[in-house]
Coordinates of C-alpha atoms in Angstrom, one line a residue:
Chain Y
M1 CA -110.7 -39.3 46.5
T2 CA -111.9 -39.8 43.0
A3 CA -110.9 -42.7 40.8
L4 CA -108.3 -42.4 38.1
L5 CA -110.7 -43.6 35.4
E6 CA -114.5 -43.0 35.7
V7 CA -116.6 -44.5 33.0
E8 CA -120.3 -43.5 33.2
K9 CA -123.0 -45.0 31.1
L10 CA -120.7 -45.8 28.2
A11 CA -122.8 -47.0 25.2
V12 CA -121.5 -48.0 21.8
S13 CA -123.6 -48.8 18.8
F14 CA -122.9 -49.7 15.2
G15 CA -126.0 -48.6 13.3
T16 CA -128.9 -50.3 15.1
M17 CA -126.6 -52.9 16.7
R18 CA -125.9 -52.0 20.3
A19 CA -122.5 -53.5 21.2
V20 CA -122.0 -51.9 24.6
D21 CA -125.0 -51.0 26.7
A22 CA -124.5 -48.2 29.2
I23 CA -121.7 -49.6 31.3
S24 CA -120.3 -47.7 34.3
F25 CA -117.1 -48.6 36.2
T26 CA -114.1 -47.0 37.8
V27 CA -110.5 -47.9 38.0
E28 CA -108.4 -46.6 41.0
S29 CA -104.9 -45.5 40.7
G30 CA -102.6 -48.5 40.6
E31 CA -105.5 -50.9 40.3
I32 CA -105.9 -53.8 37.9
L33 CA -109.5 -54.3 36.8
G34 CA -110.2 -57.5 34.9
L35 CA -112.9 -57.2 32.2
V36 CA -114.1 -60.7 31.5
G37 CA -116.6 -62.1 29.0
E38 CA -117.0 -64.3 26.0
S39 CA -116.5 -63.3 22.4
G40 CA -118.9 -60.6 21.3
C41 CA -119.8 -59.4 24.8
G42 CA -118.4 -55.9 24.0
K43 CA -115.2 -55.9 26.1
T44 CA -112.8 -55.0 23.3
T45 CA -115.3 -52.5 21.9
A46 CA -115.5 -50.8 25.3
A47 CA -111.7 -50.4 25.4
L48 CA -111.5 -49.1 21.9
A49 CA -114.2 -46.6 22.7
L50 CA -112.1 -45.3 25.6
M51 CA -109.1 -45.0 23.2
R52 CA -111.5 -43.3 20.8
L53 CA -110.3 -45.6 18.1
L54 CA -113.7 -46.7 16.8
R55 CA -114.8 -45.6 13.4
G56 CA -118.4 -45.5 12.3
A57 CA -119.7 -46.1 15.8
T58 CA -121.9 -44.0 18.0
C59 CA -120.5 -43.5 21.5
T60 CA -122.4 -41.9 24.3
G61 CA -121.7 -41.5 28.0
A62 CA -118.7 -40.1 29.7
A63 CA -115.1 -41.3 30.4
R64 CA -112.9 -39.2 32.7
L65 CA -109.3 -40.0 33.0
A66 CA -107.6 -38.1 35.8
D67 CA -110.5 -35.6 35.6
V68 CA -110.2 -35.0 31.9
D69 CA -113.2 -35.9 29.9
L70 CA -111.8 -38.0 27.0
F71 CA -115.0 -37.7 24.9
S72 CA -114.9 -33.9 24.9
L73 CA -111.3 -33.5 23.7
D74 CA -110.7 -32.6 20.1
E75 CA -108.8 -35.0 17.9
P76 CA -105.3 -33.4 18.2
A77 CA -105.7 -33.2 22.0
M78 CA -106.8 -36.9 22.1
R79 CA -103.9 -37.9 20.0
A80 CA -101.6 -36.3 22.4
R81 CA -103.2 -38.3 25.3
R82 CA -103.1 -41.6 23.4
G83 CA -99.8 -43.2 24.2
S84 CA -98.9 -40.8 26.9
D85 CA -101.8 -40.9 29.3
L86 CA -103.5 -44.1 28.2
A87 CA -102.0 -46.8 26.1
M88 CA -103.3 -50.1 24.7
I89 CA -101.8 -53.5 23.9
F90 CA -103.5 -55.9 21.6
Q91 CA -104.2 -59.6 21.4
D92 CA -102.1 -60.2 18.2
P93 CA -98.9 -58.3 18.5
A94 CA -97.7 -59.4 15.0
T95 CA -100.6 -57.4 13.3
A96 CA -100.5 -54.5 15.8
L97 CA -96.9 -53.7 14.8
H98 CA -96.1 -52.1 11.4
P99 CA -94.7 -55.0 9.3
T100 CA -92.2 -53.0 7.2
I101 CA -90.8 -50.7 9.9
Q102 CA -88.0 -51.9 12.2
V103 CA -89.4 -52.3 15.7
G104 CA -86.9 -49.9 17.2
D105 CA -88.0 -47.1 14.8
Q106 CA -91.6 -47.7 15.8
L107 CA -90.7 -47.3 19.5
V108 CA -88.5 -44.3 18.8
E109 CA -91.4 -42.6 16.9
T110 CA -93.6 -43.0 19.9
L111 CA -91.0 -41.6 22.2
R112 CA -90.2 -38.6 20.0
T113 CA -93.8 -37.8 19.4
H114 CA -94.8 -37.7 23.0
L115 CA -91.6 -36.8 24.9
N116 CA -89.9 -34.3 22.6
L117 CA -86.6 -36.2 22.7
S118 CA -83.8 -36.0 20.2
A119 CA -83.2 -39.0 18.0
R120 CA -80.2 -40.0 20.0
Q121 CA -82.0 -39.6 23.4
A122 CA -85.0 -41.6 22.0
R123 CA -82.7 -44.3 20.8
S124 CA -81.0 -44.8 24.2
R125 CA -84.4 -44.6 25.9
A126 CA -85.6 -47.3 23.5
L127 CA -82.7 -49.5 24.4
D128 CA -83.5 -49.1 28.1
L129 CA -87.1 -50.1 27.5
F130 CA -86.1 -53.2 25.5
R131 CA -83.9 -54.2 28.5
K132 CA -86.6 -53.5 30.9
V133 CA -89.1 -55.8 29.1
G134 CA -86.5 -58.6 29.0
I135 CA -85.5 -58.5 25.3
A136 CA -82.1 -60.3 24.9
A137 CA -79.5 -58.6 22.6
P138 CA -81.6 -55.3 22.6
E139 CA -79.2 -53.4 20.2
A140 CA -79.7 -56.0 17.5
R141 CA -83.4 -56.4 18.2
L142 CA -84.1 -52.7 17.7
R143 CA -83.2 -53.2 14.1
A144 CA -85.5 -56.3 13.7
F145 CA -88.7 -56.3 11.7
P146 CA -91.8 -57.8 13.4
H147 CA -91.7 -61.0 11.2
E148 CA -88.2 -61.7 12.5
L149 CA -89.4 -61.9 16.0
S150 CA -91.5 -64.6 17.8
G151 CA -95.0 -63.9 19.1
G152 CA -93.7 -63.5 22.7
M153 CA -90.9 -61.2 21.6
C154 CA -93.4 -59.0 19.6
Q155 CA -95.6 -58.8 22.6
R156 CA -92.6 -57.6 24.7
V157 CA -92.0 -54.9 22.0
M158 CA -95.7 -53.9 22.3
I159 CA -95.4 -53.7 26.1
A160 CA -92.3 -51.5 25.7
M161 CA -94.2 -49.2 23.4
A162 CA -97.2 -49.1 25.7
I163 CA -95.1 -48.2 28.8
A164 CA -92.7 -45.9 27.0
C165 CA -94.3 -42.7 28.2
S166 CA -95.4 -44.1 31.6
P167 CA -99.1 -43.9 30.9
L168 CA -101.6 -43.6 33.8
L169 CA -103.7 -46.3 32.3
L170 CA -102.9 -49.4 30.3
L171 CA -105.7 -51.2 28.4
A172 CA -104.5 -54.7 27.8
D173 CA -106.7 -56.6 25.4
E174 CA -106.1 -60.4 25.6
P175 CA -102.4 -59.7 25.8
T176 CA -101.5 -63.4 26.2
T177 CA -104.2 -65.2 24.3
A178 CA -102.2 -65.8 21.2
L179 CA -99.2 -67.0 23.1
D180 CA -98.1 -70.5 24.3
V181 CA -98.6 -71.2 27.9
T182 CA -94.9 -71.1 29.0
V183 CA -94.6 -67.8 27.1
Q184 CA -97.8 -66.5 28.6
A185 CA -96.4 -67.1 32.1
Q186 CA -93.4 -64.9 31.1
I187 CA -95.5 -62.1 29.7
L188 CA -97.9 -62.0 32.6
D189 CA -95.0 -61.9 35.0
L190 CA -93.5 -59.0 33.0
L191 CA -96.8 -57.1 32.9
R192 CA -97.3 -57.5 36.7
Q193 CA -93.8 -56.2 37.3
V194 CA -93.8 -53.2 35.0
T195 CA -97.2 -51.9 36.0
R196 CA -96.6 -52.4 39.7
E197 CA -93.2 -50.6 39.5
A198 CA -94.8 -47.6 37.8
G199 CA -98.1 -47.6 39.8
M200 CA -99.9 -47.9 36.5
S201 CA -103.6 -48.7 36.4
V202 CA -104.6 -51.6 34.1
V203 CA -107.8 -52.7 32.5
L204 CA -107.1 -56.3 31.6
I205 CA -109.5 -57.7 29.1
T206 CA -109.6 -61.5 28.8
H207 CA -111.8 -64.5 28.5
D208 CA -109.5 -66.6 30.7
L209 CA -110.7 -66.6 34.3
G210 CA -107.4 -68.2 35.4
V211 CA -105.4 -65.1 34.1
V212 CA -107.9 -62.8 35.9
A213 CA -107.6 -64.7 39.1
G214 CA -103.9 -64.2 39.2
M215 CA -103.7 -60.6 38.0
A216 CA -106.7 -58.6 38.8
D217 CA -107.7 -56.7 42.0
R218 CA -111.3 -56.4 40.9
V219 CA -113.3 -58.1 38.1
A220 CA -116.2 -57.0 36.0
V221 CA -118.1 -59.7 34.1
M222 CA -119.7 -58.7 30.8
Y223 CA -122.5 -60.4 29.0
A224 CA -124.1 -59.2 25.7
G225 CA -122.8 -55.6 26.1
A226 CA -123.6 -55.1 29.8
I227 CA -121.7 -55.6 33.0
V228 CA -123.6 -58.2 34.9
E229 CA -121.4 -58.5 38.0
M230 CA -118.5 -56.7 39.5
A231 CA -116.6 -57.4 42.7
G232 CA -113.2 -57.8 44.3
T233 CA -111.4 -60.8 42.7
D234 CA -111.4 -62.9 45.8
R235 CA -115.1 -62.3 46.4
L236 CA -116.1 -62.8 42.8
F237 CA -114.5 -66.3 42.7
A238 CA -115.6 -67.3 46.2
A239 CA -119.1 -66.0 46.2
P240 CA -120.3 -65.2 42.6
R241 CA -124.0 -64.1 42.6
H242 CA -125.0 -63.7 39.0
P243 CA -126.1 -67.0 37.4
Y244 CA -123.9 -66.3 34.3
T245 CA -120.8 -65.8 36.5
R246 CA -121.6 -69.0 38.4
G247 CA -122.2 -70.9 35.2
L248 CA -118.9 -69.6 33.7
L249 CA -116.9 -70.5 36.7
A250 CA -118.5 -74.0 36.9
S251 CA -117.8 -74.7 33.3
I252 CA -114.0 -74.5 33.6
P253 CA -112.5 -77.9 33.6
A254 CA -110.4 -78.1 36.7
L255 CA -107.1 -79.9 36.7
D256 CA -108.1 -81.7 39.9
Q257 CA -111.6 -82.6 38.8
G258 CA -112.3 -86.3 38.4
W259 CA -112.4 -87.1 34.7
D260 CA -115.5 -89.2 35.1
E261 CA -117.7 -86.3 35.9
P262 CA -119.3 -84.3 33.1
I263 CA -118.6 -80.5 33.3
P264 CA -121.6 -78.4 34.3
T265 CA -122.6 -76.3 31.3
L266 CA -124.6 -73.2 30.5
A267 CA -127.5 -74.1 28.2
G268 CA -127.7 -72.5 24.8
S269 CA -125.4 -69.8 23.3
V270 CA -125.0 -66.1 23.4
Q271 CA -125.8 -65.8 19.7
S272 CA -129.0 -63.6 19.7
A273 CA -128.8 -62.2 23.2
F274 CA -128.7 -58.6 21.9
E275 CA -132.3 -59.0 20.7
V276 CA -133.7 -60.4 24.0
P277 CA -136.0 -57.9 25.7
G278 CA -135.5 -57.4 29.4
C279 CA -132.6 -59.3 30.9
R280 CA -130.4 -60.5 28.1
F281 CA -129.3 -63.6 29.9
S282 CA -132.8 -64.8 30.8
P283 CA -133.2 -67.3 27.9
R284 CA -130.2 -69.3 29.3
C285 CA -130.8 -68.6 32.9
P286 CA -131.8 -71.3 35.4
L287 CA -133.4 -68.7 37.6
A288 CA -135.4 -66.8 35.0
S289 CA -138.9 -65.7 36.0
E290 CA -141.6 -63.3 35.0
I291 CA -139.8 -60.3 36.3
C292 CA -136.8 -60.9 34.0
R293 CA -138.9 -59.4 31.1
S294 CA -137.8 -56.0 32.4
A295 CA -134.1 -55.3 32.4
P296 CA -132.4 -55.4 35.8
S297 CA -129.7 -52.8 36.6
L298 CA -126.5 -53.2 38.7
R299 CA -127.3 -53.0 42.4
E300 CA -124.9 -53.3 45.3
V301 CA -125.5 -56.6 47.2
A302 CA -122.6 -56.3 49.5
P303 CA -119.9 -53.5 49.9
G304 CA -118.2 -53.2 46.5
H305 CA -120.1 -56.2 45.1
F306 CA -122.5 -55.3 42.3
V307 CA -125.0 -57.7 40.5
S308 CA -127.4 -57.0 37.7
C309 CA -130.0 -59.8 38.4
W310 CA -133.5 -59.8 39.8
N311 CA -133.2 -63.2 41.3
A312 CA -129.6 -63.4 42.4
A313 CA -129.4 -65.3 45.6
Chain N
M1 CA -102.9 -102.1 28.3
T2 CA -105.8 -103.7 26.6
E3 CA -105.5 -104.7 23.0
K4 CA -103.7 -102.0 21.0
L5 CA -105.9 -100.5 18.4
I6 CA -103.5 -98.1 16.8
E7 CA -99.7 -97.7 17.0
A8 CA -97.1 -95.3 15.8
I9 CA -93.7 -97.0 15.5
G10 CA -90.6 -94.9 15.0
V11 CA -92.6 -92.3 13.1
T12 CA -90.8 -89.3 11.6
R13 CA -92.2 -86.7 9.3
H14 CA -89.8 -84.3 7.7
Y15 CA -90.6 -81.4 5.4
K16 CA -88.1 -80.0 3.0
L17 CA -87.7 -76.3 3.2
A18 CA -86.1 -73.8 0.8
G19 CA -82.3 -73.8 1.0
G20 CA -82.1 -77.5 1.7
R21 CA -83.1 -77.2 5.3
V22 CA -85.3 -79.8 6.8
L23 CA -88.2 -79.2 9.3
R24 CA -88.4 -82.2 11.5
A25 CA -92.1 -82.0 12.5
L26 CA -92.0 -85.5 13.9
D27 CA -88.7 -87.0 15.0
G28 CA -89.1 -90.6 16.1
V29 CA -92.4 -91.0 17.8
D30 CA -93.5 -94.3 19.4
L31 CA -97.1 -94.4 20.6
A32 CA -99.8 -97.0 21.2
I33 CA -103.4 -96.5 22.1
G34 CA -105.5 -99.3 23.5
R35 CA -109.0 -100.0 22.2
G36 CA -111.5 -97.7 23.8
A37 CA -108.9 -95.5 25.5
T38 CA -108.4 -91.8 25.2
L39 CA -104.9 -90.5 25.0
G40 CA -104.3 -86.8 25.5
L41 CA -101.5 -85.1 23.5
V42 CA -100.2 -81.7 24.8
G43 CA -97.5 -79.4 23.6
E44 CA -97.0 -75.9 22.4
S45 CA -97.3 -74.5 18.8
G46 CA -94.9 -76.2 16.5
S47 CA -94.3 -79.2 18.7
G48 CA -95.7 -81.5 16.0
K49 CA -98.9 -82.6 17.7
S50 CA -101.2 -81.8 14.8
T51 CA -98.8 -83.5 12.4
L52 CA -98.9 -86.6 14.5
G53 CA -102.7 -86.5 14.5
R54 CA -102.7 -86.2 10.7
V55 CA -100.2 -89.0 10.3
M56 CA -102.3 -91.2 12.6
V57 CA -105.4 -90.9 10.5
G58 CA -103.5 -91.2 7.2
L59 CA -103.9 -87.7 6.0
Q60 CA -100.2 -87.6 5.7
S61 CA -97.7 -90.5 5.4
P62 CA -94.7 -90.8 7.7
T63 CA -91.3 -90.1 6.2
E64 CA -90.0 -93.1 8.2
G65 CA -91.6 -95.6 10.5
E66 CA -95.1 -96.9 10.3
I67 CA -98.7 -96.6 11.6
R68 CA -100.3 -99.9 12.5
F69 CA -104.1 -100.2 12.8
E70 CA -105.2 -103.4 14.4
G71 CA -101.8 -104.7 13.6
L72 CA -101.9 -103.8 9.9
N73 CA -99.3 -101.5 8.5
A74 CA -101.4 -98.7 6.9
A75 CA -98.8 -98.2 4.2
A76 CA -99.0 -101.8 3.1
A77 CA -102.8 -102.0 3.0
D78 CA -104.4 -103.3 -0.3
P79 CA -107.1 -101.1 -1.8
A80 CA -110.0 -102.7 0.0
Q81 CA -108.2 -102.5 3.3
S82 CA -107.4 -98.8 2.6
V83 CA -111.0 -98.0 2.2
R84 CA -111.8 -99.7 5.5
L85 CA -108.8 -97.9 7.2
R86 CA -110.2 -94.5 6.1
R87 CA -113.6 -95.3 7.3
Q88 CA -112.2 -96.5 10.7
R89 CA -110.0 -93.4 11.3
Q90 CA -111.6 -90.0 11.3
I91 CA -110.5 -86.5 12.5
V92 CA -112.2 -83.4 14.1
F93 CA -110.5 -80.2 13.4
Q94 CA -109.9 -77.1 15.5
D95 CA -111.8 -74.5 13.4
P96 CA -115.3 -75.8 12.6
S97 CA -115.8 -72.9 10.2
G98 CA -112.8 -73.8 8.1
A99 CA -113.7 -77.5 8.2
L100 CA -117.1 -77.1 6.6
N101 CA -117.8 -76.1 3.0
P102 CA -119.6 -72.7 3.3
R103 CA -121.6 -73.5 0.2
M104 CA -122.9 -76.8 1.3
T105 CA -125.6 -77.6 3.8
I106 CA -124.7 -79.6 6.9
G107 CA -126.7 -82.5 5.5
D108 CA -125.0 -82.5 2.1
T109 CA -121.6 -82.3 3.8
I110 CA -122.2 -85.4 5.8
I111 CA -124.0 -87.2 2.9
E112 CA -121.1 -86.5 0.6
H113 CA -118.7 -87.9 3.2
L114 CA -120.7 -91.1 3.3
R115 CA -121.3 -91.4 -0.5
V116 CA -117.6 -91.4 -1.0
Q117 CA -117.5 -94.4 1.4
G118 CA -120.0 -96.2 -0.8
W119 CA -123.2 -95.5 1.0
S120 CA -126.5 -95.2 -1.0
R121 CA -128.2 -91.8 -1.1
V122 CA -131.1 -93.0 1.0
E123 CA -128.9 -94.7 3.6
A124 CA -126.6 -91.7 3.8
R125 CA -129.4 -89.4 4.4
E126 CA -130.8 -91.5 7.2
Q127 CA -127.4 -91.9 8.8
A128 CA -126.8 -88.1 8.6
A129 CA -130.0 -87.4 10.5
R130 CA -129.1 -90.1 13.0
V131 CA -125.5 -88.8 13.8
L132 CA -126.7 -85.2 14.0
D133 CA -129.2 -86.4 16.6
D134 CA -126.4 -88.2 18.5
C135 CA -124.6 -84.9 18.5
G136 CA -127.5 -82.9 19.8
L137 CA -128.7 -81.3 16.6
S138 CA -132.2 -81.9 15.3
A139 CA -133.0 -83.0 11.7
S140 CA -133.7 -79.4 10.8
F141 CA -130.0 -78.8 10.8
L142 CA -129.7 -81.0 7.7
S143 CA -130.7 -78.1 5.5
A144 CA -128.8 -75.4 7.4
Y145 CA -125.7 -73.7 6.0
P146 CA -122.6 -73.3 8.3
H147 CA -123.0 -69.5 8.5
E148 CA -126.6 -69.9 9.8
I149 CA -125.5 -71.7 13.0
S150 CA -123.4 -70.9 16.0
G151 CA -119.7 -72.0 16.4
G152 CA -120.7 -74.7 18.9
Q153 CA -123.3 -76.1 16.5
R154 CA -120.8 -76.1 13.7
Q155 CA -118.4 -78.1 15.8
R156 CA -121.2 -80.5 16.6
A157 CA -121.8 -80.9 12.8
V158 CA -118.0 -81.6 12.3
I159 CA -118.1 -84.2 15.0
A160 CA -121.3 -85.7 13.5
R161 CA -119.5 -86.0 10.1
A162 CA -116.5 -87.7 11.8
I163 CA -118.6 -90.3 13.6
S164 CA -120.9 -90.9 10.6
T165 CA -118.8 -93.7 9.2
D166 CA -118.8 -95.5 12.5
P167 CA -115.1 -95.2 13.0
A168 CA -113.2 -97.0 15.7
F169 CA -110.5 -94.2 16.1
I170 CA -110.9 -90.5 16.2
V171 CA -108.3 -87.7 16.3
A172 CA -109.7 -84.6 17.9
D173 CA -107.3 -81.8 17.0
E174 CA -107.9 -78.9 19.4
P175 CA -111.6 -79.4 19.1
V176 CA -112.5 -76.8 21.7
S177 CA -109.8 -74.2 21.3
A178 CA -111.8 -71.9 19.0
L179 CA -114.9 -72.0 21.2
D180 CA -116.0 -69.8 24.1
V181 CA -115.8 -71.1 27.7
S182 CA -119.5 -72.0 28.0
T183 CA -119.6 -73.7 24.6
R184 CA -116.3 -75.5 25.3
A185 CA -117.8 -77.4 28.2
Q186 CA -120.8 -78.6 26.1
I187 CA -118.5 -79.9 23.3
M188 CA -116.2 -81.7 25.8
N189 CA -119.2 -83.4 27.4
L190 CA -120.5 -84.4 23.9
L191 CA -117.1 -85.9 23.0
R192 CA -116.9 -87.8 26.3
D193 CA -120.4 -89.2 25.9
L194 CA -119.7 -90.3 22.3
Q195 CA -116.5 -91.9 23.4
R196 CA -118.3 -93.9 26.0
T197 CA -121.5 -94.9 24.1
R198 CA -119.6 -95.8 21.0
G199 CA -116.5 -97.2 22.6
L200 CA -114.3 -94.8 20.5
T201 CA -110.6 -94.8 20.8
M202 CA -109.4 -91.2 20.8
L203 CA -106.3 -89.1 20.4
F204 CA -107.2 -85.8 22.0
I205 CA -104.8 -83.0 21.0
S206 CA -104.8 -79.7 22.9
H207 CA -102.4 -77.0 24.1
D208 CA -104.6 -76.7 27.2
L209 CA -103.6 -79.1 29.9
S210 CA -106.7 -78.6 31.9
V211 CA -108.9 -79.6 29.0
V212 CA -106.7 -82.7 28.3
A213 CA -106.7 -83.6 32.0
H214 CA -110.5 -83.7 32.0
M215 CA -110.8 -85.8 28.8
C216 CA -108.1 -88.3 29.1
R217 CA -106.8 -91.1 31.3
D218 CA -103.3 -90.9 29.8
V219 CA -101.4 -87.9 28.7
A220 CA -98.4 -87.5 26.4
V221 CA -96.3 -84.4 26.2
M222 CA -94.6 -83.3 23.0
Y223 CA -91.7 -81.0 22.5
L224 CA -90.2 -80.3 19.1
G225 CA -91.3 -83.4 17.4
R226 CA -90.8 -85.9 20.2
I227 CA -92.8 -87.3 23.0
V228 CA -90.8 -86.3 26.0
E229 CA -93.1 -87.8 28.7
I230 CA -96.2 -90.1 28.8
A231 CA -98.1 -91.1 31.9
P232 CA -101.5 -91.6 33.4
R233 CA -102.9 -88.1 34.1
G234 CA -102.9 -88.3 37.9
V235 CA -99.2 -89.4 37.9
L236 CA -98.2 -86.8 35.3
F237 CA -99.7 -83.9 37.1
K238 CA -98.6 -85.0 40.6
S239 CA -95.1 -86.1 39.8
P240 CA -93.9 -85.1 36.4
L241 CA -90.4 -86.4 35.5
H242 CA -89.5 -84.2 32.6
P243 CA -88.6 -80.6 33.5
Y244 CA -90.6 -79.4 30.5
T245 CA -93.8 -81.1 31.8
A246 CA -93.2 -79.6 35.2
A247 CA -92.9 -76.1 33.7
L248 CA -95.9 -76.6 31.5
I249 CA -98.1 -77.6 34.5
S250 CA -96.8 -74.8 36.7
A251 CA -97.5 -72.2 34.0
I252 CA -101.3 -72.8 33.9
P253 CA -103.2 -69.9 35.5
L254 CA -105.7 -71.3 38.0
P255 CA -109.2 -69.8 38.3
D256 CA -108.7 -69.5 42.0
P257 CA -107.3 -66.3 43.4
A258 CA -106.0 -67.9 46.7
R259 CA -104.1 -70.6 44.9
E260 CA -102.9 -68.1 42.3
R261 CA -101.2 -66.1 45.0
T262 CA -99.1 -69.0 46.0
R263 CA -98.5 -70.5 42.6
R264 CA -94.9 -70.0 41.5
P265 CA -94.6 -70.7 37.8
I266 CA -91.3 -72.1 36.7
L267 CA -90.4 -69.5 34.1
L268 CA -88.5 -71.1 31.3
K269 CA -85.8 -69.2 29.4
G270 CA -86.9 -68.0 25.9
E271 CA -89.3 -69.7 23.6
P272 CA -89.4 -73.0 21.8
P273 CA -86.7 -73.1 19.1
D274 CA -87.5 -73.2 15.4
P275 CA -88.4 -76.8 14.5
S276 CA -86.2 -76.5 11.4
A277 CA -83.2 -76.0 13.7
T278 CA -83.6 -78.6 16.4
P279 CA -80.9 -78.2 19.0
K280 CA -78.2 -80.9 19.2
G281 CA -78.4 -83.3 22.1
C282 CA -81.6 -83.0 24.1
R283 CA -83.9 -80.7 22.2
F284 CA -85.0 -79.1 25.4
H285 CA -81.6 -78.2 26.8
T286 CA -81.7 -74.6 25.5
R287 CA -84.5 -73.8 27.9
C288 CA -84.0 -76.4 30.6
P289 CA -83.0 -75.3 34.2
R290 CA -81.3 -78.7 34.8
A291 CA -79.3 -78.9 31.6
T292 CA -75.7 -80.2 31.8
D293 CA -72.9 -80.9 29.3
L294 CA -74.4 -84.4 28.8
C295 CA -77.7 -82.8 27.6
R296 CA -75.9 -80.6 25.2
E297 CA -74.3 -83.6 23.5
V298 CA -76.5 -86.6 23.8
D299 CA -80.2 -86.9 22.9
P300 CA -81.8 -88.9 25.8
E301 CA -83.6 -92.2 25.1
T302 CA -87.1 -92.7 26.3
R303 CA -86.9 -94.7 29.5
A304 CA -89.7 -96.4 31.5
F305 CA -89.8 -95.3 35.1
S306 CA -92.8 -97.5 35.9
S307 CA -95.0 -99.6 33.8
A308 CA -97.0 -96.7 32.4
H309 CA -94.6 -93.7 33.0
M310 CA -92.0 -93.0 30.4
A311 CA -89.8 -89.9 29.9
A312 CA -86.9 -88.9 27.8
C313 CA -84.6 -87.0 30.1
H314 CA -81.1 -87.4 31.5
H315 CA -81.9 -85.7 34.8
P316 CA -85.5 -86.5 35.6
L317 CA -87.2 -84.9 38.5
T318 CA -87.5 -87.3 41.3
Q319 CA -89.7 -85.0 43.3
A320 CA -92.2 -82.8 41.7
P321 CA -91.5 -79.1 42.2
V322 CA -95.2 -78.4 41.8
E323 CA -97.8 -79.1 44.5
R324 CA -101.1 -80.0 43.0
T325 CA -103.5 -82.6 44.1
I326 CA -105.3 -84.7 41.5
A327 CA -108.6 -86.5 42.1

């Protein structure tokens, strides 16, 4: 059986700056893949490349969604897929929605474009979707403008738009980062429920390892444009092999950690990692040695567990 | 508690909005921090935690109530005392890029800060180099501009500026929220070290309970302009009394898949109400799973449940619905 999404050696560069460096991964049908990393590691760029929403960037490699090569489609064909086969939700829902169009009309537009519905049918479908994503008083809210809704409510509207055409794949880019923690809990619960119900695959992009632990089936960790480790969620948290993953996990302050202990930290910062020859993590790595001057590639260290490190224990 | 360094007594801060409405950012806050202690302040956006921080350092004056520093009412200070109060109370902001002048070097930023406080140019320069060193930045950063250094280094520079006047009290307002995970831990460790070596008293504001839990012995929870619960961290996380605190704790995703599978977050109804339209009665009743008619009518007083555990709730939880062990 082939995976729903197969990404092969996806590379993205802006001029001479390489933002994503030949990453390969798959997403099975109904699976949630967590894509984790710090700002600038290329996780959002990779998602935008899959949506073909990057302007002025050079993308190479291949991305097949249900055996359709997304990068070989012409623009009208791609436009037809966007929203219906793959959809994306963004970190800041307030800026992702059109500020001067009522949210109901924005949803109706999506529905009519992709599903060939009449205005009346689309309106009633929109109402159903608003109910499904837990929007109270949906009739009134259809006529609201984004600025009249709270952040959590806007994100519910975004989710309604994203699932409107039952896409095969949902790219969720930091969907709860801009929200308060009690609202985050509501939105994560909703995402889990709607994607499970529809058997939708999800690429969940986040910097929050707590969110990933509760949502994802598998996790890919990115550093400076490359995937450095990939494994099933349980395995990645229980037995991380890459020194970056280990450092990242250790540096999270735990609720039940004594407050007298300092938090273990990773030395330095990611700032100029893109210019490092060989392994990009080596300047910060406690295990770095001579061999790290040449770039490691992902190798399978246990079934389904991939690490890109020469010295991984 | 040891000697109180700073106190807020019945502090309110109201902002007049268009149309005669009033935004009650702070609505009767009582708080005391002992010398050398670190108090954590958590709450969601709009709860008033930043306003409280700004009022505590004197960047804003309270509408009613007073701030007392070493027993002195800040509003009644004479000019000489005011200068000393400013030197003694400093603040670190969330976004280090916004807190630094992009056209000034790090050195000039700190030197200007000290010159205003009456330091000579030579002394100020020496002190700038000294505090940068204390914050893990070499003297070469004196001549660096903010855009030339990383976000973590910028936050170190902002912290260096704050401690340059040798303050007794620091408000750290979301000091790590704009930083990446790996940098965040470095800055938290720096703040902890400074707090110890300098005996700083700190109000540590964050929306992230796990960060606060790590930095502070005592934690206060704010909701819509009021402190609804305050307790030592271990007590607060193990047996919260206020239903809002319980929901807040249960909503934190844990970086542990096994515990995540069993975690059952208490999902609150809706979102925090607009602070310009605070609900009548208990301000949390619109989202509270335990709300009764009493809560809809009467705003609960803050009551002490033990010497260090206070909560403002008519129906406090006797047993915590969340299971979580705290070291």
